[in-house]
Tab-separated table of C-alpha atoms in Angstrom:
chain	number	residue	atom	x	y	z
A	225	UNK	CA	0.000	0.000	0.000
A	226	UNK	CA	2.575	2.603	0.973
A	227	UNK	CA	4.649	1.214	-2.534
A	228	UNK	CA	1.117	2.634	-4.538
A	229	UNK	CA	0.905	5.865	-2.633
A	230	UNK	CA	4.553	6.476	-3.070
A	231	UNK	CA	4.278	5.495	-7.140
A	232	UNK	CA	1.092	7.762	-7.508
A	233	UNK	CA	3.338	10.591	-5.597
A	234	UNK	CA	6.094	10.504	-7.854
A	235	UNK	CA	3.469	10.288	-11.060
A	236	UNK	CA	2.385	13.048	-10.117
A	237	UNK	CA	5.410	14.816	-9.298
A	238	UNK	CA	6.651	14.292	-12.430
A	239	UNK	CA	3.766	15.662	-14.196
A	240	UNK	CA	4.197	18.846	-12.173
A	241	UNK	CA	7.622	19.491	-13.123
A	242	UNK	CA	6.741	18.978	-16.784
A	243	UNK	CA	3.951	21.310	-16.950
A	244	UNK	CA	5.791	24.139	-14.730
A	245	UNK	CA	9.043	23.288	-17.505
A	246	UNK	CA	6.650	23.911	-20.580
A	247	UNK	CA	5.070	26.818	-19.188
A	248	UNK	CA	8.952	28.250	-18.599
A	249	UNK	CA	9.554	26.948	-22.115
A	250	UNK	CA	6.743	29.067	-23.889
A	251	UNK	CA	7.303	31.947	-21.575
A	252	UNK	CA	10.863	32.528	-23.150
A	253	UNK	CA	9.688	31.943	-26.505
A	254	UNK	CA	7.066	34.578	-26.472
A	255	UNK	CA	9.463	37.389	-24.791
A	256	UNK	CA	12.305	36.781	-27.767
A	257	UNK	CA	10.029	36.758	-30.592
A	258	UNK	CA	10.631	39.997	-33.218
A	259	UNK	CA	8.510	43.060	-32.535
A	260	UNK	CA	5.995	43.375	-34.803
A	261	UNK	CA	6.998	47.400	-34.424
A	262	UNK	CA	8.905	49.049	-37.132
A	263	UNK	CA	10.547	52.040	-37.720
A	264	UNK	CA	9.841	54.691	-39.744
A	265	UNK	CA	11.386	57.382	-41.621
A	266	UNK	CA	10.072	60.989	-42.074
A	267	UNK	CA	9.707	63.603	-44.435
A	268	UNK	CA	11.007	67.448	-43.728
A	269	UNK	CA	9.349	70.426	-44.133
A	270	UNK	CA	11.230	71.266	-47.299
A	271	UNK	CA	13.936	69.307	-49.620
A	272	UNK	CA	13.601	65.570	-49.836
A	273	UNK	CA	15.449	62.525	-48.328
A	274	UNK	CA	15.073	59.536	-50.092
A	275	UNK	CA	18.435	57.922	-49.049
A	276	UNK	CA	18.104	54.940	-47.556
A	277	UNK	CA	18.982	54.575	-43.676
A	278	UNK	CA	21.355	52.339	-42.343
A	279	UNK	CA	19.863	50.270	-39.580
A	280	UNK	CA	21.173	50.684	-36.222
A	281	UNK	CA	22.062	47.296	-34.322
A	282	UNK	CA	21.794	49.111	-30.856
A	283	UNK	CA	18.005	48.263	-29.172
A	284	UNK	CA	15.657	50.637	-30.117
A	285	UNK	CA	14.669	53.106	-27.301
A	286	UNK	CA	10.831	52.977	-25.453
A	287	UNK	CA	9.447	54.974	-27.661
A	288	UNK	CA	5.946	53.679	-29.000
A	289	UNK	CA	7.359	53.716	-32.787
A	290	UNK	CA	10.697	54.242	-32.694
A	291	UNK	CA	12.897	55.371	-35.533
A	292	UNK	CA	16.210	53.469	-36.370
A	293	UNK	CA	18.240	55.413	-38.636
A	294	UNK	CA	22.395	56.049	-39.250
A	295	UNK	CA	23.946	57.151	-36.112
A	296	UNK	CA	26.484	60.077	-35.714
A	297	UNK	CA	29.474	59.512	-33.261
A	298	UNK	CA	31.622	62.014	-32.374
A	299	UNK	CA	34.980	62.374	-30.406
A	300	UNK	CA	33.150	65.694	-28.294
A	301	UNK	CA	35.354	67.727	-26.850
A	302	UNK	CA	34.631	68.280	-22.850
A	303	UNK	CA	34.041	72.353	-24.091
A	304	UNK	CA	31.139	71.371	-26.722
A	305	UNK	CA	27.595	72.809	-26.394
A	306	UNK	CA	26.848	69.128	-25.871
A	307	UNK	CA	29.112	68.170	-23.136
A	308	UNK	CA	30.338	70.984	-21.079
A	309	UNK	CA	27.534	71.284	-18.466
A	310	UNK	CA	27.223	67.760	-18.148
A	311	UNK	CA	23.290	68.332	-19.135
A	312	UNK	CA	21.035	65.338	-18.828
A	313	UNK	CA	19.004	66.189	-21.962
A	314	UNK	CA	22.319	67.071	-24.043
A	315	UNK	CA	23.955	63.792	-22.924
A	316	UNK	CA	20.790	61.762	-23.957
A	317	UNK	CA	20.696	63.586	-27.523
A	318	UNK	CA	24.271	62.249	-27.514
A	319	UNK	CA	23.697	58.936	-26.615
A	320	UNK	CA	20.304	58.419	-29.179
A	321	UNK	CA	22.549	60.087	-31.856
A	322	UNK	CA	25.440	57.490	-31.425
A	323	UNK	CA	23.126	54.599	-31.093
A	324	UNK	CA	21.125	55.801	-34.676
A	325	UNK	CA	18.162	56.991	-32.640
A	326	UNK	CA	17.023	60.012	-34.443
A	327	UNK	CA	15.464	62.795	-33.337
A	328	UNK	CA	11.664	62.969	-34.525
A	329	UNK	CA	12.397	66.692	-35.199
A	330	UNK	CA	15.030	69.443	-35.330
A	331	UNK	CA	13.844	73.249	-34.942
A	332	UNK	CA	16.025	76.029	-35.941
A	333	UNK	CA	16.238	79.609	-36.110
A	334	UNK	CA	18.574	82.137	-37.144
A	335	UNK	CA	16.444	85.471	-36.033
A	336	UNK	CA	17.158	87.783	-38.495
A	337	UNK	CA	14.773	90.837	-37.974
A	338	UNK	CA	12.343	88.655	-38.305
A	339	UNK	CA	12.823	88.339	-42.179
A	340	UNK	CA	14.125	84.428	-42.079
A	341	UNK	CA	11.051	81.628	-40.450
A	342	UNK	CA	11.702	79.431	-37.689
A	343	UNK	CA	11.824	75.328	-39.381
A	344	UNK	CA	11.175	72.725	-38.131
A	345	UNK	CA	12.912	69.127	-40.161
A	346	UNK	CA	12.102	65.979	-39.622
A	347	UNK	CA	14.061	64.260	-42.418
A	348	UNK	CA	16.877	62.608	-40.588
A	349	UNK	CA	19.277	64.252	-42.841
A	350	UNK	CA	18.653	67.292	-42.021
A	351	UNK	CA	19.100	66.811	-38.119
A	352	UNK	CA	22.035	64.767	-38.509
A	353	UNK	CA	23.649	67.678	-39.959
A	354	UNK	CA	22.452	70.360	-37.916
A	355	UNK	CA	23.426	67.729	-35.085
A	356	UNK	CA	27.351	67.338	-36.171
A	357	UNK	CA	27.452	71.502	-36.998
A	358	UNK	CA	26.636	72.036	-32.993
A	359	UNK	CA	29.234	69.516	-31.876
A	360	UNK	CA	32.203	71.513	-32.959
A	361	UNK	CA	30.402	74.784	-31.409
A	362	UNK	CA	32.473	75.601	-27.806
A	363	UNK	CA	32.226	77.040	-24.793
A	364	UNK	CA	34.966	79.601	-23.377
A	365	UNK	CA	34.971	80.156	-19.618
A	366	UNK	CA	33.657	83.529	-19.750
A	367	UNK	CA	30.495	84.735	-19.802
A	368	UNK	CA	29.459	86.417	-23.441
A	369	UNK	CA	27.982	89.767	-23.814
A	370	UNK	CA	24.150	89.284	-24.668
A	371	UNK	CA	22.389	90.690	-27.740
A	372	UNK	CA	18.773	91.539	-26.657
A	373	UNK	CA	17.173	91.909	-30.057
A	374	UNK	CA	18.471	88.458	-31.542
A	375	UNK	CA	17.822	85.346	-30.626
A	376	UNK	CA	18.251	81.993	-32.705
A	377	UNK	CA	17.605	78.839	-31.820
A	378	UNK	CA	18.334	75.011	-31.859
A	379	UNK	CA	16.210	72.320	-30.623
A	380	UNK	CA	15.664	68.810	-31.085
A	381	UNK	CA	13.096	66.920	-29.800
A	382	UNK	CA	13.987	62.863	-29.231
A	383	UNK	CA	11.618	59.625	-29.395
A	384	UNK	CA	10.820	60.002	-26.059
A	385	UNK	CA	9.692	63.500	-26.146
A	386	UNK	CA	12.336	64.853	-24.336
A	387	UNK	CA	13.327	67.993	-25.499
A	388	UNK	CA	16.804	69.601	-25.718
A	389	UNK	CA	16.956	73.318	-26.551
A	390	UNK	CA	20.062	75.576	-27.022
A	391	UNK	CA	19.359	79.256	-26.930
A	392	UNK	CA	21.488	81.843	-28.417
A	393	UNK	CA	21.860	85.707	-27.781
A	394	UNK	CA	23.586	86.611	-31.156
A	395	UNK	CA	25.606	84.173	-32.688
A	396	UNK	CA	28.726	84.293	-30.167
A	397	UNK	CA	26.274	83.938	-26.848
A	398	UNK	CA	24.868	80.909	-25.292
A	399	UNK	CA	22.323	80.919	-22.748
A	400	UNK	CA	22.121	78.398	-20.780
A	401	UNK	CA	19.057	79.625	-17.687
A	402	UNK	CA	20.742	82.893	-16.180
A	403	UNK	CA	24.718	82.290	-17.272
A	404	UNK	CA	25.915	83.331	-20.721
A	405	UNK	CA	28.598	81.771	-21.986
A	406	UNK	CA	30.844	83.055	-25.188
A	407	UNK	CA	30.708	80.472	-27.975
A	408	UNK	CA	32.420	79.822	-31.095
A	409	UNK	CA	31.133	78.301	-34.113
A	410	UNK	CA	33.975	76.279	-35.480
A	411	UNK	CA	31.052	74.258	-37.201
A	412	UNK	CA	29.215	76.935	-39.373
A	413	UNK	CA	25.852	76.263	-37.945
A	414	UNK	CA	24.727	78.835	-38.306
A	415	UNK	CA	25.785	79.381	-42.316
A	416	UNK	CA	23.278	76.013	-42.232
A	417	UNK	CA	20.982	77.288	-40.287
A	418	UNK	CA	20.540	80.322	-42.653
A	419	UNK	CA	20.261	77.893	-45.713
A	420	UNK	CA	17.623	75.626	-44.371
A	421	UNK	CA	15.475	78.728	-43.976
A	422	UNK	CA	16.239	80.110	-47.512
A	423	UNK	CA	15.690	76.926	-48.866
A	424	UNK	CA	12.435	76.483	-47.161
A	425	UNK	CA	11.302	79.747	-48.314
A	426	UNK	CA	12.506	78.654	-51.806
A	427	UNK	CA	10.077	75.350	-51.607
A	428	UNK	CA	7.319	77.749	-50.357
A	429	UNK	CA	7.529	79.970	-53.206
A	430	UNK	CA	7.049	76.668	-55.485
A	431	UNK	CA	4.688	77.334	-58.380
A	432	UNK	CA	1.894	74.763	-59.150
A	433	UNK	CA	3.264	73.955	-62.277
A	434	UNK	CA	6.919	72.752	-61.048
A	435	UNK	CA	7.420	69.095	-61.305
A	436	UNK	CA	8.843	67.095	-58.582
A	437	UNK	CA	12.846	66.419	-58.104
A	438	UNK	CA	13.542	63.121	-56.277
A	439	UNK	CA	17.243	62.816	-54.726
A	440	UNK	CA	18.820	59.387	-53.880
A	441	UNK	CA	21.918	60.061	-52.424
A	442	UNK	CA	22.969	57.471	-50.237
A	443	UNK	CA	26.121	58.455	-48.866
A	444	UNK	CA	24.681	62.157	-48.112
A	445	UNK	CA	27.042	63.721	-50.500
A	446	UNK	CA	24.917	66.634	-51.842
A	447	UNK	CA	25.127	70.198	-50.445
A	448	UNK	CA	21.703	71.412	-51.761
A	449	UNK	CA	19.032	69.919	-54.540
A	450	UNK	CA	15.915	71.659	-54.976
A	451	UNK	CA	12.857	69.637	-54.322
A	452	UNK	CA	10.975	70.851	-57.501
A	453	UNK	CA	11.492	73.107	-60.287
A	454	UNK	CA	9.404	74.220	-63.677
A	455	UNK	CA	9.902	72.735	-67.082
A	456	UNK	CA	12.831	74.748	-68.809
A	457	UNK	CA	14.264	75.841	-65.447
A	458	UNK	CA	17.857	75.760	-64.768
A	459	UNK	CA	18.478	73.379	-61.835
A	460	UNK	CA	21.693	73.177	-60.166
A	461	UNK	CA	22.686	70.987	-57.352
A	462	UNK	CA	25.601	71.841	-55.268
A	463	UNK	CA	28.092	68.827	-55.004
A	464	UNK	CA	31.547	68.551	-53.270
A	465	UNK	CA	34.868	67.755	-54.313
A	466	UNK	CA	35.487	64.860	-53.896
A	467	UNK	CA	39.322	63.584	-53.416
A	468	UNK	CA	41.124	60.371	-54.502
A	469	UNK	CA	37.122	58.810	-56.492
A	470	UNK	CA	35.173	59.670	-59.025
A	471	UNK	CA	31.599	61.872	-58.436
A	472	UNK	CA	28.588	60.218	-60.812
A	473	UNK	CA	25.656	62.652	-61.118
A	474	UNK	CA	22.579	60.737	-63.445
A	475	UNK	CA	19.528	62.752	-64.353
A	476	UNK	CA	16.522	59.693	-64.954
A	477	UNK	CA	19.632	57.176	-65.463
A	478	UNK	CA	21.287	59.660	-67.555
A	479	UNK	CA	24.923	61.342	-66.717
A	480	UNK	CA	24.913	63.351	-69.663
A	481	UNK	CA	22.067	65.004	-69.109
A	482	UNK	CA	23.767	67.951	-67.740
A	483	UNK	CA	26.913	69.440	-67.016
A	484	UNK	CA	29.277	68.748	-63.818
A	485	UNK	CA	31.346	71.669	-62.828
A	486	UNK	CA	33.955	69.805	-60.966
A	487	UNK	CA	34.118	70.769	-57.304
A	488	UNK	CA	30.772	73.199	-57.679
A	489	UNK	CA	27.778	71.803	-59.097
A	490	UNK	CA	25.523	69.837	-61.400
A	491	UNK	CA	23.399	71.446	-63.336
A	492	UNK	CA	20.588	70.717	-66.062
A	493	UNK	CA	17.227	72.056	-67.662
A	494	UNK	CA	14.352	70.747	-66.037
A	495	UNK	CA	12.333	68.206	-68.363
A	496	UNK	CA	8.413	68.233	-68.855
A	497	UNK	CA	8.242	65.777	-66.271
A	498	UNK	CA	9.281	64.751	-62.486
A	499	UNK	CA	13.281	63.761	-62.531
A	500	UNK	CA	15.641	61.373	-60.097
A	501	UNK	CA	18.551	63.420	-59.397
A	502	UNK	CA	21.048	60.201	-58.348
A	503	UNK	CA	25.122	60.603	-56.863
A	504	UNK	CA	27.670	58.589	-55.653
A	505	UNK	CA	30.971	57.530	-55.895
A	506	UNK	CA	33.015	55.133	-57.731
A	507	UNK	CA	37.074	54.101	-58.210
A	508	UNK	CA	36.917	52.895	-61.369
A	509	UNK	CA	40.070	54.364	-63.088
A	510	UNK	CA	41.667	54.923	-59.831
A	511	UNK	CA	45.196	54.050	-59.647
A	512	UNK	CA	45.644	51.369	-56.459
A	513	UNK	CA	41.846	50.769	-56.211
């Protein structure tokens, strides 16, 4: 008798373990299945950014949809706008940046008398730019001299709605709550900050008739491309020079569509029709490549 009640003990002892194994079992199956989230990319308030982003391998952050893009690293300096205060919100931006989590949006603003807008971009281009231009700004020790009647401006806000903001009294000024520190621009934000707004303006003033430019420019050579232009126009897109490779610049598959000015531009007549305005780089010809 005590040989059965033992027996039916272990039976069921055994079944116990099983079950409380395959309920273990399923649990870590269902918490490292994929997310069914994805990212996704957005769209500026002017330009175009059709390049394609390089996924980042570093976990996405909380955010609800979160954006994976190409991260920026860079070696900061302990006197960057980024680093020197040690602020919590700067030293986030830094961390999403490195890790490819883009900013859903960039806000900038050279104050001009009021005669340039204040944009807001949400192409990741555009912020990654405006991103590695504020990097190389830096501190000094001493306090700047304030300009009262111009104030620009340079915010980002991240995936988790945290936002960063860097406020300026005049281009040499940073205000950070009641202490002003001097600042230099070794970046030329604020040369980029000026051209966003012109060439938002520019996209504003777009007649109905223009025709749509598309850009695919993976390795984010281009300087500028308008986003549309009329049939018979003159379009020019600004391209670099580029050292030790060849620059390829197609117009709808086409590189003799137009004209490259080595070092300064590409330009062409806009077509009665929309256009793909492609660049990269190559090394064919290229002695040791």
């Amino acid at each position: 008798m005590h040989g059965m009640i033992r027996s039916k003990l272990t039976a069921i002892l055994v079944i116990a373990v099983a079950i409380a194994v395959s309920m273990a079992l399923s649990a870590c199956g269902a918490s490292s299945s994929p997310s069914s989230a994805s990212g996704s990319g957005g769209t500026g308030s002017y330009g175009n950014d059709s390049a394609a982003a390089s996924p980042s391998s570093t976990p996405a952050s909380s955010s609800a949809s979160p954006r994976s893009g190409k991260g920026v690293w860079i070696n900061l300096s302990s006197t960057s706008v980024l680093t020197f205060d040690n602020d919590p919100a700067s030293a986030q931006l830094v961390a999403d940046m490195e890790n490819g989590r883009i900013p859903t949006s960039c806000t900038v603003r050279y104050d001009q008398m009021g005669a340039l807008p204040t944009v807001t971009a949400t192409d990741e281009r555009s912020i990654r730019e405006v991103y590695k231009r504020l990097a190389r700004m830096h501190v000094s020790s001493e306090p700047g001299m304030g300009v009262t009647d111009s104030y620009h401006l340079i915010s980002f806000e991240l995936q988790d709605g945290t936002v960063t903001s860097f406020n300026f009294e005049g281009v040499g000024t940073l205000v950070r709550g009641k202490t002003s520190y001097s600042v230099s621009d070794d970046g030329g934000l604020w040369e980029y900050v000026q051209f966003m707004q012109k060439r938002y303006l520019r996209d504003q003033s777009a007649g109905e008739d223009y025709l749509p430019i598309t850009l695919e420019d993976a390795d984010e050579l281009v300087i500028d491309c308008p986003s549309s232009a009329a049939a018979g126009e003159p379009v020019r897109v600004l391209v670099p020079d580029v050292l030790d490779a060849n620059l390829h610049v197609s117009v709808n598959g086409s590189e003799s569509f137009g004209t490259l000015i080595y070092g300064e531009a590409y330009e062409f007549v806009m077509p009665n029709e929309p256009v793909t305005v492609r660049v990269w780089v190559s090394s064919d010809g290229i002695a040791g490549s």
